[in-house]
Amino acid sequence: MGLPALEFSDCYLDSPQFRERLKSHELELDKTNKFIKELIKDGKALILALKSLSTAKRKFADSLNEFKFQCIGDAETDDEICIAKSLQEFAAVLQNLEDERTRMIENASDVLIMPLERFRKEQISAAKEARKKYDKETEKYCAVLEKHLSLSAKKKESHLHEADNQVDNVRQHFYEVSLEYVFKVQEVQERKMFDFVEPLLAFLQGLFTYYHHGYELAKDFNHFKTDLTISIQNTRNRFESTRSEVESLMRKMKENPHEHKSVSQHTMEGYLFVQEKRSFVSTWVKYYCTYHREPKRITMVLFDPKSGGKTGEEESFTLKSCTRRKTDSIEKRFCFDVEAVDRPGVMTMQALSEEDRRLWMEAMDGREPVGYQGYQLEHVMAQLDVIGFNVMKKFIYAVETRGIDDQGLYRIVGVNSRVQKLLGLAMDPKTCADVELENSEWEIKTITSAIKHYLRVLPGPLMTYQYQRSFIKAAKLDNQEARVTEIHALVHRLPEKNRQMLELLIKHLATVANHHQQNLMTIANLGVVFGPTLLRPQEETVAAIMDIKFQNIVVEILIEHHEKIFRDVPISVGVPTNMQLNLSRRTSTESKAPSCSERPLTLFHTPTHSQKGEKKNSVVNTTVAELQQPVSSSTNCNSSSSSSTQNLLSHSHSLIVSSIAGRKARALYACKAEHNSELSFIAGTIFENVHASREPGWLEGTLDGRTGLIPENYVDFL
């Protein structure tokens, strides 16, 4: 189990559990700092002590072998596993060289000692300074808060207002220092995965040239070195993307702390001062309290954050009532009374502020509750409808025909105003036909940014919130084959429109990756770009950001194995194959049209040069084939078929089928087979020996020597 993620929202609550998690990170940094010092010392000894080189190398190798990386989160990516394993690999290489004599390694200090010292001084030392500042501000805030809460309510209003402002300033400063410290601690933990290992890799590479057996050793080491270099680069890329996300979240927390409270299992939690009578004297004791609304259970823990640990046992009782205390009934401010079912008497509690008291009373259904008004999500124009599919296909076609070899494809961002304009025109039924993407007016980076923006503004991620955690869990499996199998199954559980749009996108990304030597966009790079978009979490937390690396892996697997994943439908567990076939066939025959004939999901008609010159509204010489043409085209993007048209199509096809057998036919639309008895094809495909079948709504024909079923309203007889 790795280090727990430190949520920025926990800085606001400053709970005992948060302090314990923070302490585990501090201990890890101390251990890392101590290890780096030892490693630097051993490296210098290796350079200077030629006669004791073998001993120094053995100790150096042993140090590497004993150290184990700890990552944030409950699982590691393949790249992180490779990096974590690298220290043991380095140790094995050094053990192979322990009996060899060597001379002073030139420039070893520059490639090993200086980077490690720089990392320790610039990163770990900075974290230590932030820790000192955080401890100092903790002590200051607690002192000011206790002093402030001791003020009598009978003081002048101006004096109380000034005191409130003072404590708010101290609280805000403490909160900002806490956020910055948490950010720095996690940054150093992430940086060590590459800033620490990379100098070691460079040092070893230099050693190879000076050993008698260096050539053979380097050749044997080359495969792992390549994998490690790629893993380091991938980890760095993921770090850069997640760091910006974490930093953005930190800024949001600074600006609006109340809108980004901790995602907690408790209805309410935080510090409260409880009035207790001891030896006929009333005293106020600070507790960390949690409240669960469902069982109406309050739990209190005596805790002082300055001491860094619990100082008492938990107390728990069931809430009976909560009543607000009037100002004139008690000297203290922000007070309310609580009665318990299983505890005699009335407990008077003091919140940290008026807002804090409001939240506690609302949570406990107090006698003066204050309603909470949420916010409404902005209306999103993008939908998985016919317009969305047509726009995506049009954009993808433009990218693949105009800019497939452009370097940094999907990495380079277009101008936002141009992207918004393009999407607005393309998704408006009145203007979509006028958008000519072959025109140089629309740059490739504008089109690729429009694709990404469309996916981001969908009401939910393309791979849905429902399966987001399942995909992440699949990416964390140890076995690569198991990952592919599980992701394959999950893809086919997605809603039909989501799966079809995902297939359209992933096949395009596979085409982009096939040109990586020109556009420099490898599968890993595309995973970094599209992972956070296709699998964005429902709530923005540090833990979710740390899972971005696994989102990227899911996308990499989809691209690498797209043919199998989207071609083969996994067999449902516990359902015999023949039952699935019958169920699928029954669903197809009972519907109005064959299952793969859902036109809004497959339509996209790019007019030929001859078609562009035809009149848009011509109805002269209308044939059955013309009736079958998709309503959505370059001149009408929001297609819908009336019932009368569908009836005419059905009647016309019936006449054709009854009178023509064994004829050739051309596919009007693309269709993907759902089981073995059907044929898969693209628009324009020519079928041989087409004739009526026993299945209502289906024809039978031959394609490439294979005979199978074809949707009746998908073809035009020649």
PDB file of C-alpha atoms in Angstrom, residues 393-572:
ATOM      1  CA  LYS A 393     -16.735  12.282 -38.508  1.00  0.00           C
ATOM      2  CA  LYS A 394     -16.291  15.458 -40.508  1.00  0.00           C
ATOM      3  CA  PHE A 395     -13.538  16.706 -38.195  1.00  0.00           C
ATOM      4  CA  ILE A 396     -11.748  13.339 -38.176  1.00  0.00           C
ATOM      5  CA  TYR A 397     -11.882  13.123 -41.964  1.00  0.00           C
ATOM      6  CA  ALA A 398     -10.308  16.572 -42.191  1.00  0.00           C
ATOM      7  CA  VAL A 399      -7.516  15.684 -39.761  1.00  0.00           C
ATOM      8  CA  GLU A 400      -6.686  12.415 -41.505  1.00  0.00           C
ATOM      9  CA  THR A 401      -6.652  13.940 -44.999  1.00  0.00           C
ATOM     10  CA  ARG A 402      -5.008  17.267 -44.202  1.00  0.00           C
ATOM     11  CA  GLY A 403      -2.802  16.999 -41.129  1.00  0.00           C
ATOM     12  CA  ILE A 404      -2.110  13.411 -40.135  1.00  0.00           C
ATOM     13  CA  ASP A 405       1.660  14.009 -40.317  1.00  0.00           C
ATOM     14  CA  ASP A 406       1.690  17.359 -38.453  1.00  0.00           C
ATOM     15  CA  GLN A 407       4.120  17.255 -35.546  1.00  0.00           C
ATOM     16  CA  GLY A 408       2.500  17.515 -32.142  1.00  0.00           C
ATOM     17  CA  LEU A 409      -0.953  16.649 -33.487  1.00  0.00           C
ATOM     18  CA  TYR A 410      -3.487  17.056 -30.632  1.00  0.00           C
ATOM     19  CA  ARG A 411      -0.699  18.439 -28.429  1.00  0.00           C
ATOM     20  CA  ILE A 412      -0.695  21.893 -30.025  1.00  0.00           C
ATOM     21  CA  VAL A 413      -3.741  23.868 -28.908  1.00  0.00           C
ATOM     22  CA  GLY A 414      -5.798  26.093 -31.184  1.00  0.00           C
ATOM     23  CA  VAL A 415      -7.017  29.617 -30.422  1.00  0.00           C
ATOM     24  CA  ASN A 416     -10.045  29.271 -28.148  1.00  0.00           C
ATOM     25  CA  SER A 417     -12.190  31.816 -29.978  1.00  0.00           C
ATOM     26  CA  ARG A 418     -11.581  30.044 -33.288  1.00  0.00           C
ATOM     27  CA  VAL A 419     -12.360  26.668 -31.732  1.00  0.00           C
ATOM     28  CA  GLN A 420     -15.635  27.979 -30.294  1.00  0.00           C
ATOM     29  CA  LYS A 421     -16.575  29.524 -33.631  1.00  0.00           C
ATOM     30  CA  LEU A 422     -15.889  26.299 -35.533  1.00  0.00           C
ATOM     31  CA  LEU A 423     -17.916  24.186 -33.120  1.00  0.00           C
ATOM     32  CA  GLY A 424     -20.768  26.686 -33.171  1.00  0.00           C
ATOM     33  CA  LEU A 425     -20.963  26.686 -36.953  1.00  0.00           C
ATOM     34  CA  ALA A 426     -20.496  22.926 -37.337  1.00  0.00           C
ATOM     35  CA  MET A 427     -23.143  22.012 -34.767  1.00  0.00           C
ATOM     36  CA  ASP A 428     -25.764  24.491 -35.984  1.00  0.00           C
ATOM     37  CA  PRO A 429     -28.124  22.763 -38.479  1.00  0.00           C
ATOM     38  CA  LYS A 430     -28.474  26.063 -40.335  1.00  0.00           C
ATOM     39  CA  THR A 431     -24.751  26.592 -40.933  1.00  0.00           C
ATOM     40  CA  CYS A 432     -23.151  23.122 -40.778  1.00  0.00           C
ATOM     41  CA  ALA A 433     -23.398  22.618 -44.543  1.00  0.00           C
ATOM     42  CA  ASP A 434     -21.407  25.795 -45.161  1.00  0.00           C
ATOM     43  CA  VAL A 435     -18.396  24.689 -43.100  1.00  0.00           C
ATOM     44  CA  GLU A 436     -15.676  23.681 -45.554  1.00  0.00           C
ATOM     45  CA  LEU A 437     -12.894  22.097 -43.532  1.00  0.00           C
ATOM     46  CA  GLU A 438     -10.644  21.687 -46.564  1.00  0.00           C
ATOM     47  CA  ASN A 439     -10.447  25.465 -46.566  1.00  0.00           C
ATOM     48  CA  SER A 440      -7.168  26.808 -45.146  1.00  0.00           C
ATOM     49  CA  GLU A 441      -9.252  29.114 -42.980  1.00  0.00           C
ATOM     50  CA  TRP A 442      -9.510  26.255 -40.458  1.00  0.00           C
ATOM     51  CA  GLU A 443      -6.100  25.221 -39.143  1.00  0.00           C
ATOM     52  CA  ILE A 444      -5.521  21.610 -38.118  1.00  0.00           C
ATOM     53  CA  LYS A 445      -4.851  22.662 -34.520  1.00  0.00           C
ATOM     54  CA  THR A 446      -8.257  24.384 -34.492  1.00  0.00           C
ATOM     55  CA  ILE A 447      -9.973  21.212 -35.701  1.00  0.00           C
ATOM     56  CA  THR A 448      -8.153  18.924 -33.242  1.00  0.00           C
ATOM     57  CA  SER A 449      -8.919  21.320 -30.390  1.00  0.00           C
ATOM     58  CA  ALA A 450     -12.571  21.312 -31.462  1.00  0.00           C
ATOM     59  CA  ILE A 451     -12.607  17.496 -31.226  1.00  0.00           C
ATOM     60  CA  LYS A 452     -11.179  17.600 -27.709  1.00  0.00           C
ATOM     61  CA  HIS A 453     -13.523  20.424 -26.676  1.00  0.00           C
ATOM     62  CA  TYR A 454     -16.584  18.552 -27.960  1.00  0.00           C
ATOM     63  CA  LEU A 455     -15.636  15.523 -25.838  1.00  0.00           C
ATOM     64  CA  ARG A 456     -15.042  17.719 -22.790  1.00  0.00           C
ATOM     65  CA  VAL A 457     -18.402  19.503 -22.922  1.00  0.00           C
ATOM     66  CA  LEU A 458     -20.522  16.375 -23.229  1.00  0.00           C
ATOM     67  CA  PRO A 459     -22.938  16.062 -20.268  1.00  0.00           C
ATOM     68  CA  GLY A 460     -20.779  13.209 -18.994  1.00  0.00           C
ATOM     69  CA  PRO A 461     -17.462  11.647 -20.038  1.00  0.00           C
ATOM     70  CA  LEU A 462     -17.638   9.429 -23.102  1.00  0.00           C
ATOM     71  CA  MET A 463     -16.781   6.367 -21.011  1.00  0.00           C
ATOM     72  CA  THR A 464     -19.393   7.426 -18.384  1.00  0.00           C
ATOM     73  CA  TYR A 465     -19.127   8.171 -14.677  1.00  0.00           C
ATOM     74  CA  GLN A 466     -20.754   4.785 -14.007  1.00  0.00           C
ATOM     75  CA  TYR A 467     -17.789   2.787 -15.306  1.00  0.00           C
ATOM     76  CA  GLN A 468     -15.014   5.306 -14.557  1.00  0.00           C
ATOM     77  CA  ARG A 469     -13.780   3.490 -11.459  1.00  0.00           C
ATOM     78  CA  SER A 470     -14.140   0.110 -13.183  1.00  0.00           C
ATOM     79  CA  PHE A 471     -11.872   1.192 -16.037  1.00  0.00           C
ATOM     80  CA  ILE A 472      -9.308   2.542 -13.534  1.00  0.00           C
ATOM     81  CA  LYS A 473      -9.455  -0.723 -11.580  1.00  0.00           C
ATOM     82  CA  ALA A 474      -8.915  -2.682 -14.787  1.00  0.00           C
ATOM     83  CA  ALA A 475      -5.817  -0.603 -15.609  1.00  0.00           C
ATOM     84  CA  LYS A 476      -4.372  -1.459 -12.187  1.00  0.00           C
ATOM     85  CA  LEU A 477      -4.456  -5.221 -12.792  1.00  0.00           C
ATOM     86  CA  ASP A 478      -1.030  -6.863 -12.717  1.00  0.00           C
ATOM     87  CA  ASN A 479      -1.425  -8.890 -15.897  1.00  0.00           C
ATOM     88  CA  GLN A 480      -1.565  -7.097 -19.253  1.00  0.00           C
ATOM     89  CA  GLU A 481      -3.834  -9.728 -20.791  1.00  0.00           C
ATOM     90  CA  ALA A 482      -6.241  -9.391 -17.858  1.00  0.00           C
ATOM     91  CA  ARG A 483      -6.300  -5.624 -18.361  1.00  0.00           C
ATOM     92  CA  VAL A 484      -7.214  -5.976 -22.020  1.00  0.00           C
ATOM     93  CA  THR A 485      -9.899  -8.568 -21.259  1.00  0.00           C
ATOM     94  CA  GLU A 486     -11.535  -6.478 -18.555  1.00  0.00           C
ATOM     95  CA  ILE A 487     -11.428  -3.242 -20.577  1.00  0.00           C
ATOM     96  CA  HIS A 488     -12.820  -5.151 -23.576  1.00  0.00           C
ATOM     97  CA  ALA A 489     -15.796  -6.261 -21.463  1.00  0.00           C
ATOM     98  CA  LEU A 490     -16.352  -2.804 -19.988  1.00  0.00           C
ATOM     99  CA  VAL A 491     -16.392  -1.149 -23.413  1.00  0.00           C
ATOM    100  CA  HIS A 492     -19.284  -3.338 -24.460  1.00  0.00           C
ATOM    101  CA  ARG A 493     -21.234  -2.418 -21.326  1.00  0.00           C
ATOM    102  CA  LEU A 494     -21.220   1.238 -22.330  1.00  0.00           C
ATOM    103  CA  PRO A 495     -24.405   2.744 -23.775  1.00  0.00           C
ATOM    104  CA  GLU A 496     -24.604   2.085 -27.510  1.00  0.00           C
ATOM    105  CA  LYS A 497     -24.055   5.690 -28.560  1.00  0.00           C
ATOM    106  CA  ASN A 498     -21.090   6.081 -26.224  1.00  0.00           C
ATOM    107  CA  ARG A 499     -19.517   2.878 -27.532  1.00  0.00           C
ATOM    108  CA  GLN A 500     -19.988   3.873 -31.159  1.00  0.00           C
ATOM    109  CA  MET A 501     -18.509   7.334 -30.599  1.00  0.00           C
ATOM    110  CA  LEU A 502     -15.619   5.783 -28.656  1.00  0.00           C
ATOM    111  CA  GLU A 503     -14.957   3.346 -31.509  1.00  0.00           C
ATOM    112  CA  LEU A 504     -14.982   6.204 -34.010  1.00  0.00           C
ATOM    113  CA  LEU A 505     -12.487   8.189 -31.932  1.00  0.00           C
ATOM    114  CA  ILE A 506     -10.154   5.314 -31.000  1.00  0.00           C
ATOM    115  CA  LYS A 507      -9.846   4.072 -34.578  1.00  0.00           C
ATOM    116  CA  HIS A 508      -8.886   7.583 -35.564  1.00  0.00           C
ATOM    117  CA  LEU A 509      -6.287   7.771 -32.776  1.00  0.00           C
ATOM    118  CA  ALA A 510      -4.871   4.434 -33.955  1.00  0.00           C
ATOM    119  CA  THR A 511      -4.437   5.989 -37.391  1.00  0.00           C
ATOM    120  CA  VAL A 512      -2.695   8.970 -35.789  1.00  0.00           C
ATOM    121  CA  ALA A 513      -0.387   6.637 -33.838  1.00  0.00           C
ATOM    122  CA  ASN A 514       0.487   4.745 -37.024  1.00  0.00           C
ATOM    123  CA  HIS A 515       2.057   8.000 -38.294  1.00  0.00           C
ATOM    124  CA  HIS A 516       3.989   8.663 -35.076  1.00  0.00           C
ATOM    125  CA  GLN A 517       7.329   8.793 -36.854  1.00  0.00           C
ATOM    126  CA  GLN A 518       6.086  11.887 -38.650  1.00  0.00           C
ATOM    127  CA  ASN A 519       3.717  13.490 -36.129  1.00  0.00           C
ATOM    128  CA  LEU A 520       5.628  12.311 -33.000  1.00  0.00           C
ATOM    129  CA  MET A 521       2.348  11.259 -31.392  1.00  0.00           C
ATOM    130  CA  THR A 522       2.918   7.788 -29.978  1.00  0.00           C
ATOM    131  CA  ILE A 523       0.208   5.756 -28.278  1.00  0.00           C
ATOM    132  CA  ALA A 524       1.563   6.897 -24.901  1.00  0.00           C
ATOM    133  CA  ASN A 525       1.378  10.557 -25.943  1.00  0.00           C
ATOM    134  CA  LEU A 526      -2.194  10.149 -27.143  1.00  0.00           C
ATOM    135  CA  GLY A 527      -3.062   8.512 -23.824  1.00  0.00           C
ATOM    136  CA  VAL A 528      -1.762  11.576 -21.980  1.00  0.00           C
ATOM    137  CA  VAL A 529      -3.892  13.857 -24.177  1.00  0.00           C
ATOM    138  CA  PHE A 530      -7.182  11.922 -24.129  1.00  0.00           C
ATOM    139  CA  GLY A 531      -7.094   9.988 -20.832  1.00  0.00           C
ATOM    140  CA  PRO A 532      -8.315  12.856 -18.599  1.00  0.00           C
ATOM    141  CA  THR A 533     -11.037  13.754 -21.126  1.00  0.00           C
ATOM    142  CA  LEU A 534     -12.527  10.332 -21.821  1.00  0.00           C
ATOM    143  CA  LEU A 535     -12.413   9.235 -18.162  1.00  0.00           C
ATOM    144  CA  ARG A 536     -12.759  12.484 -16.252  1.00  0.00           C
ATOM    145  CA  PRO A 537     -13.912  11.915 -12.649  1.00  0.00           C
ATOM    146  CA  GLN A 538     -17.188  13.218 -11.259  1.00  0.00           C
ATOM    147  CA  GLU A 539     -15.428  15.022  -8.396  1.00  0.00           C
ATOM    148  CA  GLU A 540     -12.159  16.941  -8.651  1.00  0.00           C
ATOM    149  CA  THR A 541      -9.787  15.719  -5.934  1.00  0.00           C
ATOM    150  CA  VAL A 542      -6.049  15.123  -5.606  1.00  0.00           C
ATOM    151  CA  ALA A 543      -6.680  11.355  -5.460  1.00  0.00           C
ATOM    152  CA  ALA A 544      -8.598  11.568  -8.744  1.00  0.00           C
ATOM    153  CA  ILE A 545      -5.781  13.555 -10.335  1.00  0.00           C
ATOM    154  CA  MET A 546      -3.298  10.907  -9.221  1.00  0.00           C
ATOM    155  CA  ASP A 547      -5.382   8.339 -11.119  1.00  0.00           C
ATOM    156  CA  ILE A 548      -4.871  10.213 -14.398  1.00  0.00           C
ATOM    157  CA  LYS A 549      -1.895   7.958 -15.151  1.00  0.00           C
ATOM    158  CA  PHE A 550      -4.240   4.951 -15.121  1.00  0.00           C
ATOM    159  CA  GLN A 551      -6.755   6.794 -17.301  1.00  0.00           C
ATOM    160  CA  ASN A 552      -3.925   7.216 -19.806  1.00  0.00           C
ATOM    161  CA  ILE A 553      -3.188   3.477 -19.660  1.00  0.00           C
ATOM    162  CA  VAL A 554      -6.833   2.673 -20.451  1.00  0.00           C
ATOM    163  CA  VAL A 555      -6.666   4.836 -23.575  1.00  0.00           C
ATOM    164  CA  GLU A 556      -3.332   3.259 -24.573  1.00  0.00           C
ATOM    165  CA  ILE A 557      -4.894  -0.217 -24.330  1.00  0.00           C
ATOM    166  CA  LEU A 558      -7.926   0.889 -26.352  1.00  0.00           C
ATOM    167  CA  ILE A 559      -5.696   2.212 -29.131  1.00  0.00           C
ATOM    168  CA  GLU A 560      -3.265  -0.705 -29.162  1.00  0.00           C
ATOM    169  CA  HIS A 561      -6.007  -3.371 -29.130  1.00  0.00           C
ATOM    170  CA  HIS A 562      -8.789  -1.458 -30.875  1.00  0.00           C
ATOM    171  CA  GLU A 563      -9.390  -4.087 -33.556  1.00  0.00           C
ATOM    172  CA  LYS A 564     -10.139  -6.841 -31.051  1.00  0.00           C
ATOM    173  CA  ILE A 565     -11.977  -4.638 -28.568  1.00  0.00           C
ATOM    174  CA  PHE A 566     -14.432  -3.138 -31.042  1.00  0.00           C
ATOM    175  CA  ARG A 567     -14.666  -6.058 -33.474  1.00  0.00           C
ATOM    176  CA  ASP A 568     -15.429  -8.888 -31.040  1.00  0.00           C
ATOM    177  CA  VAL A 569     -18.339  -8.759 -28.612  1.00  0.00           C
ATOM    178  CA  PRO A 570     -17.353 -10.542 -25.379  1.00  0.00           C
ATOM    179  CA  ILE A 571     -19.619 -13.446 -24.405  1.00  0.00           C
ATOM    180  CA  SER A 572     -21.771 -12.665 -21.378  1.00  0.00           C
TER     181      SER A 572
END
